[in-house]
Tab-separated table of C-alpha atoms in Angstrom:
chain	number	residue	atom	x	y	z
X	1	UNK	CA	-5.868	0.880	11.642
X	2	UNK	CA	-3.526	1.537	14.529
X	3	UNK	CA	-4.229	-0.296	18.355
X	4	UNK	CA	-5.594	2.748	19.575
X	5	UNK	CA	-8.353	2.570	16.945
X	6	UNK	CA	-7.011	5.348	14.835
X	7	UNK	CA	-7.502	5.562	10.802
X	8	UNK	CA	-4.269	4.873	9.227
X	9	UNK	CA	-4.034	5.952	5.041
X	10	UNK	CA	-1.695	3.666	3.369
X	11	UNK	CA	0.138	6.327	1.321
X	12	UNK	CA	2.372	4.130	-0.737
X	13	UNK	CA	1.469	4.537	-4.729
X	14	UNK	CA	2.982	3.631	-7.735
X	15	UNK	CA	5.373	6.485	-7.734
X	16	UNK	CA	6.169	6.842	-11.560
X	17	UNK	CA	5.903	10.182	-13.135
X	18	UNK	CA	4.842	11.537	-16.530
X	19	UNK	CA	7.425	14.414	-17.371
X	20	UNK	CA	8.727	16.096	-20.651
X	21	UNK	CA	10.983	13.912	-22.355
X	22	UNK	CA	10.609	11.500	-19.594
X	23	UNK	CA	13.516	13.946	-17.611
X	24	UNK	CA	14.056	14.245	-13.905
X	25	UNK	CA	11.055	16.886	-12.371
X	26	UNK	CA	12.443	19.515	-10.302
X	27	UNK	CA	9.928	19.329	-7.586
X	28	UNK	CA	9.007	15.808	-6.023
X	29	UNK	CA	10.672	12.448	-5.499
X	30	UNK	CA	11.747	10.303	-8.392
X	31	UNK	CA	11.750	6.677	-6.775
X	32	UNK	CA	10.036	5.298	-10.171
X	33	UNK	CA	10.398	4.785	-13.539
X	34	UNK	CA	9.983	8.069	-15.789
X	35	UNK	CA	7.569	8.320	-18.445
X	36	UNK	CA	7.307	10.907	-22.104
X	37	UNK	CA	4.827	12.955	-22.097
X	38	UNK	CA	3.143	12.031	-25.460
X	39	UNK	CA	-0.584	13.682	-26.323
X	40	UNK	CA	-2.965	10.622	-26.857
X	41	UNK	CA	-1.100	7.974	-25.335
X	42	UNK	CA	-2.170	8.178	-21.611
X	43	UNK	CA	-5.838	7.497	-19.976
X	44	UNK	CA	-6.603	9.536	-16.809
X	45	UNK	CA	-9.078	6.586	-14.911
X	46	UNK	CA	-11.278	8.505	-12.570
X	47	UNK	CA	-14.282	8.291	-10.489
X	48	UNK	CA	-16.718	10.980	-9.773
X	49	UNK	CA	-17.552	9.520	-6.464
X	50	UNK	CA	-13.963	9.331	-5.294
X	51	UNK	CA	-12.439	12.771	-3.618
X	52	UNK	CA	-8.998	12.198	-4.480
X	53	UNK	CA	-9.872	11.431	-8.231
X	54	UNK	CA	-12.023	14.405	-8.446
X	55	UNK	CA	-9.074	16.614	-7.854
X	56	UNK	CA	-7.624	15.036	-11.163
X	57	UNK	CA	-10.397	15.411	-12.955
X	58	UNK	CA	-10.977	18.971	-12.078
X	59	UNK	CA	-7.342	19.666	-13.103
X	60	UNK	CA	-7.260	18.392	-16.207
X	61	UNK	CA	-10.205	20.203	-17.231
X	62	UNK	CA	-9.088	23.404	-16.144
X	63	UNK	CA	-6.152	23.315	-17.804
X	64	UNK	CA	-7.614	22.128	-20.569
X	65	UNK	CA	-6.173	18.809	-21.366
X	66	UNK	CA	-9.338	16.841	-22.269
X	67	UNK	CA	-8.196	15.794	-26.144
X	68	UNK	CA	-4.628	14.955	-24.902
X	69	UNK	CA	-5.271	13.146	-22.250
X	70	UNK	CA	-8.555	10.782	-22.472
X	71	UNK	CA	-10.753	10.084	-19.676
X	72	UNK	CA	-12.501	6.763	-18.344
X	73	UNK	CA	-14.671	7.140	-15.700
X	74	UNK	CA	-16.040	4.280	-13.101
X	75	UNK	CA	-18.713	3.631	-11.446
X	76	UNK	CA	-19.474	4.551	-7.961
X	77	UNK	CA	-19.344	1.560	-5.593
X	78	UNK	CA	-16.717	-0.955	-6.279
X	79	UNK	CA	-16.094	-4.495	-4.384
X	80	UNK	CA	-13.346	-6.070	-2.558
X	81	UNK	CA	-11.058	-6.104	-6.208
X	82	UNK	CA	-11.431	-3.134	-7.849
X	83	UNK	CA	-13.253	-0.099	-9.087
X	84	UNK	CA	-15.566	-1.213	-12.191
X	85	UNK	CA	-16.520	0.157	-15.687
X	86	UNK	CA	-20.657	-0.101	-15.140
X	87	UNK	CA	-20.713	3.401	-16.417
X	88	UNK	CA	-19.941	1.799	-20.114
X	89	UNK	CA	-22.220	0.001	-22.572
X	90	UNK	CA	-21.204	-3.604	-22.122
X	91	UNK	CA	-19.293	-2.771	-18.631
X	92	UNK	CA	-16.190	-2.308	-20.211
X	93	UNK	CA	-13.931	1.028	-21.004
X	94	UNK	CA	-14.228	1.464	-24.769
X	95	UNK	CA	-10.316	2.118	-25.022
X	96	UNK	CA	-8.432	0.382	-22.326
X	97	UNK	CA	-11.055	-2.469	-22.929
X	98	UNK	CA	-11.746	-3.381	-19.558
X	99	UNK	CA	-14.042	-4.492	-17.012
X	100	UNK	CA	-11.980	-3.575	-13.924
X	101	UNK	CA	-9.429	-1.252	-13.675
X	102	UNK	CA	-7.682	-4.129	-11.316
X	103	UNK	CA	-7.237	-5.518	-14.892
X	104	UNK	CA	-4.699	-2.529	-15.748
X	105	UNK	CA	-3.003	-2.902	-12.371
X	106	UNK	CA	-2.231	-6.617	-12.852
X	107	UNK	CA	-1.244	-5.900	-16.885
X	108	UNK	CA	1.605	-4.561	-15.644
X	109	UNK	CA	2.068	-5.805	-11.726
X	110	UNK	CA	0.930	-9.287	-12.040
X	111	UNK	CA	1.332	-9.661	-8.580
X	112	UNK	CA	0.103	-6.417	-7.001
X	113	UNK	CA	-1.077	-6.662	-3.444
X	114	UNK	CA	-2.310	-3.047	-2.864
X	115	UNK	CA	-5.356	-1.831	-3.207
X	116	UNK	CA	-6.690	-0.914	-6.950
X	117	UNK	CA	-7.299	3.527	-6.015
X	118	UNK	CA	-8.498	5.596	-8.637
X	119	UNK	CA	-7.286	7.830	-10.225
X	120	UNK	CA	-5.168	6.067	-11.952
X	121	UNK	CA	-3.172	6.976	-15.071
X	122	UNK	CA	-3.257	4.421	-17.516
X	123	UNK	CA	-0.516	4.019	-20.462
X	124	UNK	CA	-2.933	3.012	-23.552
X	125	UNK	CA	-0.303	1.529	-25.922
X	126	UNK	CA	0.640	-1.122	-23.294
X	127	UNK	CA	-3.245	-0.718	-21.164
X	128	UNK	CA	-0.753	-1.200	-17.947
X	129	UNK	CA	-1.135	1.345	-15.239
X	130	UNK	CA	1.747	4.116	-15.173
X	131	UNK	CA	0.819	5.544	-11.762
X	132	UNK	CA	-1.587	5.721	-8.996
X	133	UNK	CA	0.027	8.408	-6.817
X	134	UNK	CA	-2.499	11.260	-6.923
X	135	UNK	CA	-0.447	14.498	-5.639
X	136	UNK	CA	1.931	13.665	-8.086
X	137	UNK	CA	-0.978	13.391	-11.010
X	138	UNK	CA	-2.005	16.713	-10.859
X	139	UNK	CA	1.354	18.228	-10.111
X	140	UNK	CA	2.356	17.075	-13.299
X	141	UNK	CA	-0.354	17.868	-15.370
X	142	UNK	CA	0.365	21.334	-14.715
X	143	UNK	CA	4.102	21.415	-14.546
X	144	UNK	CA	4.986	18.543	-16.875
X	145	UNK	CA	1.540	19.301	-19.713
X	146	UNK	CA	2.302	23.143	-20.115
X	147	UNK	CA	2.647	23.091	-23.858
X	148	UNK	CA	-1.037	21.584	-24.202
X	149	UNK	CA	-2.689	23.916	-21.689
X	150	UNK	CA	-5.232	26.176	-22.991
X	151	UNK	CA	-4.405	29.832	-23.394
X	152	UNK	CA	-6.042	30.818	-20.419
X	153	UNK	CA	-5.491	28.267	-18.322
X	154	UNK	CA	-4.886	29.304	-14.609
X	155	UNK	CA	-1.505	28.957	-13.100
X	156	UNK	CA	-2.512	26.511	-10.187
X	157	UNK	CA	1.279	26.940	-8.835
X	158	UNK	CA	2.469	30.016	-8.827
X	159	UNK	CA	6.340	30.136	-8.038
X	160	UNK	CA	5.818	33.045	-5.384
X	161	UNK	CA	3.884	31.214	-3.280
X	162	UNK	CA	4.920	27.533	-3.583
X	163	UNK	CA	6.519	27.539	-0.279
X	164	UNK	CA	3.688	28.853	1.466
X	165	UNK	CA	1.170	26.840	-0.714
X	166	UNK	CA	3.002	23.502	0.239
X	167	UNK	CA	1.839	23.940	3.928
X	168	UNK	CA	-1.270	25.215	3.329
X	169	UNK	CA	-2.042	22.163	1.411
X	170	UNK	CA	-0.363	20.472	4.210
X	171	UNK	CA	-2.668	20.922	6.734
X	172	UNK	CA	-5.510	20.456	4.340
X	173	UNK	CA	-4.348	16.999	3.494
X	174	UNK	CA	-3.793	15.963	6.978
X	175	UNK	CA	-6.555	17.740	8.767
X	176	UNK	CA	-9.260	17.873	6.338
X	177	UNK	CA	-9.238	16.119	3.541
X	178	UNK	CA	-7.938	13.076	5.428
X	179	UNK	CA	-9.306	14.698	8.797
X	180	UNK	CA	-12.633	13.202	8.185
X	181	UNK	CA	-11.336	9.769	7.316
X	182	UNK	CA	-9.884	9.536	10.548
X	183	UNK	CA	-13.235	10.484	12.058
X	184	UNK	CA	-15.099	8.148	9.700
X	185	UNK	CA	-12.951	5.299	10.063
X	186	UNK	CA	-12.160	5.461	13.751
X	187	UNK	CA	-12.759	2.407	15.844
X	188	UNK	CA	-12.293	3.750	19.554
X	189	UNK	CA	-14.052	6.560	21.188
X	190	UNK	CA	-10.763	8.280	21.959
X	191	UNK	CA	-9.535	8.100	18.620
X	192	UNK	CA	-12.687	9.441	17.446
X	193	UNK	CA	-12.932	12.378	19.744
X	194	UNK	CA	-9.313	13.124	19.103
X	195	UNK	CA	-9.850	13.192	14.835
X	196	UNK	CA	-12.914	15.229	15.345
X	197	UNK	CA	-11.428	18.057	17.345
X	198	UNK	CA	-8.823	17.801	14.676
X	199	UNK	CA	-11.116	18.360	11.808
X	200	UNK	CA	-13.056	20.936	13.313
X	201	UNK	CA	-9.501	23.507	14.568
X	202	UNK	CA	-8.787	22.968	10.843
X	203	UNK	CA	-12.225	24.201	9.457
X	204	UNK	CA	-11.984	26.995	12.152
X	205	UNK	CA	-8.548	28.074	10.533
X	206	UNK	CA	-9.933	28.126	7.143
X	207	UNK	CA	-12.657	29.791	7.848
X	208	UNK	CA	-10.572	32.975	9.137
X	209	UNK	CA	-8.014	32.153	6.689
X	210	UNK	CA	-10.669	32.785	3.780
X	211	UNK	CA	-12.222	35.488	5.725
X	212	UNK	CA	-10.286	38.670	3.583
X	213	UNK	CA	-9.064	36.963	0.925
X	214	UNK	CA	-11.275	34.872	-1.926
X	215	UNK	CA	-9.008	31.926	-2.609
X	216	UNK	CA	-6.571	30.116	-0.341
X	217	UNK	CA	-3.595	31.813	-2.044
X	218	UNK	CA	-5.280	34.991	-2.637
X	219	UNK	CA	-7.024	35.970	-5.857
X	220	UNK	CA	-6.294	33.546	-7.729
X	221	UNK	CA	-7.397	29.972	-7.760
X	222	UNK	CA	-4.797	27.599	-7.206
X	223	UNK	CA	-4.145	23.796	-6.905
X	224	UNK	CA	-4.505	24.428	-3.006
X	225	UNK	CA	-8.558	25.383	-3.257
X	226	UNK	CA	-8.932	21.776	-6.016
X	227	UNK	CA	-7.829	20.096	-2.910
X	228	UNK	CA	-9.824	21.494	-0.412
X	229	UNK	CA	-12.949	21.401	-2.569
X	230	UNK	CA	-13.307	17.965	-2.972
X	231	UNK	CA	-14.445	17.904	0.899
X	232	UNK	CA	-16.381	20.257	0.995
X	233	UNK	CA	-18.280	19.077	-1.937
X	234	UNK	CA	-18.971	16.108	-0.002
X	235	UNK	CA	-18.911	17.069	3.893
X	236	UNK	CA	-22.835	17.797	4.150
X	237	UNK	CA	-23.984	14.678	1.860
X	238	UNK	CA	-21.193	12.525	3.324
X	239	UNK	CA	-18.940	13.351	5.908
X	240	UNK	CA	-21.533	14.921	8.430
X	241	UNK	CA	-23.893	12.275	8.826
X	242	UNK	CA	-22.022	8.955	7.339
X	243	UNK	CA	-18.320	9.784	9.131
X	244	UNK	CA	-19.611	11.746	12.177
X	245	UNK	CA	-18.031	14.919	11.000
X	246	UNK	CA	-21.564	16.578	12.856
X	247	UNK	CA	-20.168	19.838	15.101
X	248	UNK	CA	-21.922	21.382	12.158
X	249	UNK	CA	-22.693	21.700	8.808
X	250	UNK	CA	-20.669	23.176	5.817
X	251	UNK	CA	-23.890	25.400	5.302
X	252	UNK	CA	-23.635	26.354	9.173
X	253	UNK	CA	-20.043	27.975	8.661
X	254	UNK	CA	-21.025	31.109	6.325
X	255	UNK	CA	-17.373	32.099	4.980
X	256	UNK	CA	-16.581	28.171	3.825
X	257	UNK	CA	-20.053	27.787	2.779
X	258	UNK	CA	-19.575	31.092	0.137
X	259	UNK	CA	-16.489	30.263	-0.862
X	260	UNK	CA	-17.370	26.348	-1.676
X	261	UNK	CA	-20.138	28.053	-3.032
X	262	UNK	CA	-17.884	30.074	-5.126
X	263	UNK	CA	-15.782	27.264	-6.708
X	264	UNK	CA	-18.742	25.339	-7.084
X	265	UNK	CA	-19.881	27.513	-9.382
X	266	UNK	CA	-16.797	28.183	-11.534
X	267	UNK	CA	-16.364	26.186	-14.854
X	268	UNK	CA	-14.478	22.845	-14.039
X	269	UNK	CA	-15.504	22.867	-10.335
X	270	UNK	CA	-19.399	21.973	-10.093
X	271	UNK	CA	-19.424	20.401	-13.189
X	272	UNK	CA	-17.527	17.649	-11.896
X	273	UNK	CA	-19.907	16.775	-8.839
X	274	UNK	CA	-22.228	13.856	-9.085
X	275	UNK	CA	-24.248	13.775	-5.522
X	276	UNK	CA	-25.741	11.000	-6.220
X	277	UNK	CA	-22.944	8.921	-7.209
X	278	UNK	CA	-21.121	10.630	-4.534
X	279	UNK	CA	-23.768	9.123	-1.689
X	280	UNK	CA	-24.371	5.553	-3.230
X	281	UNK	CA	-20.270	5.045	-2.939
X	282	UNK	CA	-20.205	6.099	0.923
X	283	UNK	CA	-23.379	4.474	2.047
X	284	UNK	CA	-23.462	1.439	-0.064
X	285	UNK	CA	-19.624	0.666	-0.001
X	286	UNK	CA	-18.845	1.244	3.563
X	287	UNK	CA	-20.744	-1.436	5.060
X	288	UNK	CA	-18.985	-1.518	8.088
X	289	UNK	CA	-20.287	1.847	8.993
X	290	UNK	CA	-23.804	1.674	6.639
X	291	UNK	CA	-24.364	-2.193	7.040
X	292	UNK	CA	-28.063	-1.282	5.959
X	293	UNK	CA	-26.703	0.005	2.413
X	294	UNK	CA	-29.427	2.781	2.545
X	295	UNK	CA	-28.600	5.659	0.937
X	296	UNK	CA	-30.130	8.879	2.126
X	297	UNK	CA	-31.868	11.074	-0.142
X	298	UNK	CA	-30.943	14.492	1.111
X	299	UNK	CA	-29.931	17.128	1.547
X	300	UNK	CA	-30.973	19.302	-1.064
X	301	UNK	CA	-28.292	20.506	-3.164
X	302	UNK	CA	-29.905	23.417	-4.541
X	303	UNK	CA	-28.400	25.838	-2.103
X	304	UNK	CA	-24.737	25.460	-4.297
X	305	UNK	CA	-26.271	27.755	-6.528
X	306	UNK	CA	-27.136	31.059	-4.326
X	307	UNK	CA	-25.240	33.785	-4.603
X	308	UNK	CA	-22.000	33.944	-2.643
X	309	UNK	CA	-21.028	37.545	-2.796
X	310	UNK	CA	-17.177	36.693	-2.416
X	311	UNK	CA	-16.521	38.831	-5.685
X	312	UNK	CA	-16.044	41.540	-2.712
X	313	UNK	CA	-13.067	40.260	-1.663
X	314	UNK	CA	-11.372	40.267	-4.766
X	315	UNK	CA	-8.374	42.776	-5.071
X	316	UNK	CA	-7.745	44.222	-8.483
């Protein structure tokens, strides 16, 4: 948090990567160690409530990667130390063997001081953590997995448009998808009011953007439209009401609302949305904001699964 009461991310991860023979990538810095990639020997730790882990587990079941790369999955509050394994019988992940995924973090960084973020990728021969840093995860998993993908999987970076993808995704990191932090987690009116407008230019530019064209990129779904998903899954339940993101409602802005309809109703997309566990992290977590710990029971999420009608846009 800055003096002026503005939200500041700590983006420092564990910047280790997972490529092919552990070589150098060609996109992306290389500031950590370099890891094989090796079908069966890595753990993807996720949590459904979490946005930024819901982008890796979207990923890696689009592409198709669920019996090379296993899955743990939290539960959705967590305390001061770390995200926990109450999803499991017993409390702990039946491979890693855990209670907390702080326990990974400290197998191999006894002394870690940062905060334990899902998702985390978790090497199982050594049950240390490889890396936390989240771009990077699902980067990789397409450029780095490619011989495991499924025959059909989509290309969620197409070389054409990387350039122009990169700053789309951009903005959508720093306006929306951390936009609403800011408004969430501002403590000054002015820093508030500032985030806000943010937020709501950005949602006005997307909602042109998407406008003529079904995906961000065009007609095809790409990496860019897993990131802006994951907050738009959660702005009417969530970021609305719980981080004063209230202009309006996702439901109130008809082109985002059909095309998060859309996605939401694509394999891999709204099969990865838990609203409940989504709401009980926010509310009951956040205590600062909630200090109640009530957890609302709307809205109704049966409107994800109208028709959109944004197979019009689609150019063949």
């Amino acid at each position: 948090m800055s003096d002026s009461g503005e939200f500041k991310r700590d983006a420092t991860y564990i910047p280790d990567r997972i490529t092919q023979d552990a070589r150098k990538p060609e996109h992306g810095p290389v500031e950590g160690d370099l890891w094989p990639v090796e079908p069966g020997r890595y753990r993807l730790v996720a949590a459904r409530a979490c946005p930024w882990a819901n982008r890796a587990i979207i990923v890696r079941g689009l592409l198709g990667l669920e019996d090379v790369i296993s899955m743990g999955l939290c539960g959705p509050t967590h305390d001061d130390r770390s995200w926990t394994f109450d999803l499991d019988p017993g409390g702990r992940d039946p491979v890693l063997g855990y209670e907390r995924l702080q326990q990974a973090y400290f197998q191999r960084f006894p002394d870690y001081e940062r905060g334990i973020t899902v998702p985390a990728v978790v090497d199982v021969r050594s049950r240390g953590v490889v890396t936390n840093d989240y771009p990077w995860i699902t980067h990789d998993l397409f450029h780095e997995w490619r011989d495991f993908h499924r025959p059909d999987a989509p290309n969620l970076w197409p070389d054409d448009l990387r350039e122009e993808m990169d700053e789309v995704m951009e903005r959508v990191y720093t306006e929306v998808n951390n936009g609403v932090y800011r408004c969430g987690f501002a403590s000054s009116q002015r820093a508030y009011d500032a985030a806000y407008d943010r937020l709501f230019t950005a949602l006005d530019w997307l909602e042109e953007r998407l406008a003529d064209r079904r995906y961000l990129m065009g007609d095809a779904i790409t990496e860019a439209d897993v990131r802006l998903f994951t907050t738009l899954a959660r702005f009417d339940a969530v970021y609305h009401g719980h981080f004063k993101c209230n202009r309006n409602k996702l439901t109130e802005m008809p082109v985002l609302w059909a095309y998060a309809r859309d996605l939401f109703q694509t394999p891999g997309f709204g099969d990865t949305i838990d609203f409940d566990q989504i709401k009980t992290h926010y509310y009951v977590v956040h205590t600062t904001i909630n200090p109640t710990q009530v957890v609302p029971k709307g809205p109704d999420p049966s409107g994800w699964l109208t028709p959109h009608g944004r197979e019009r846009l689609q150019r063949h």
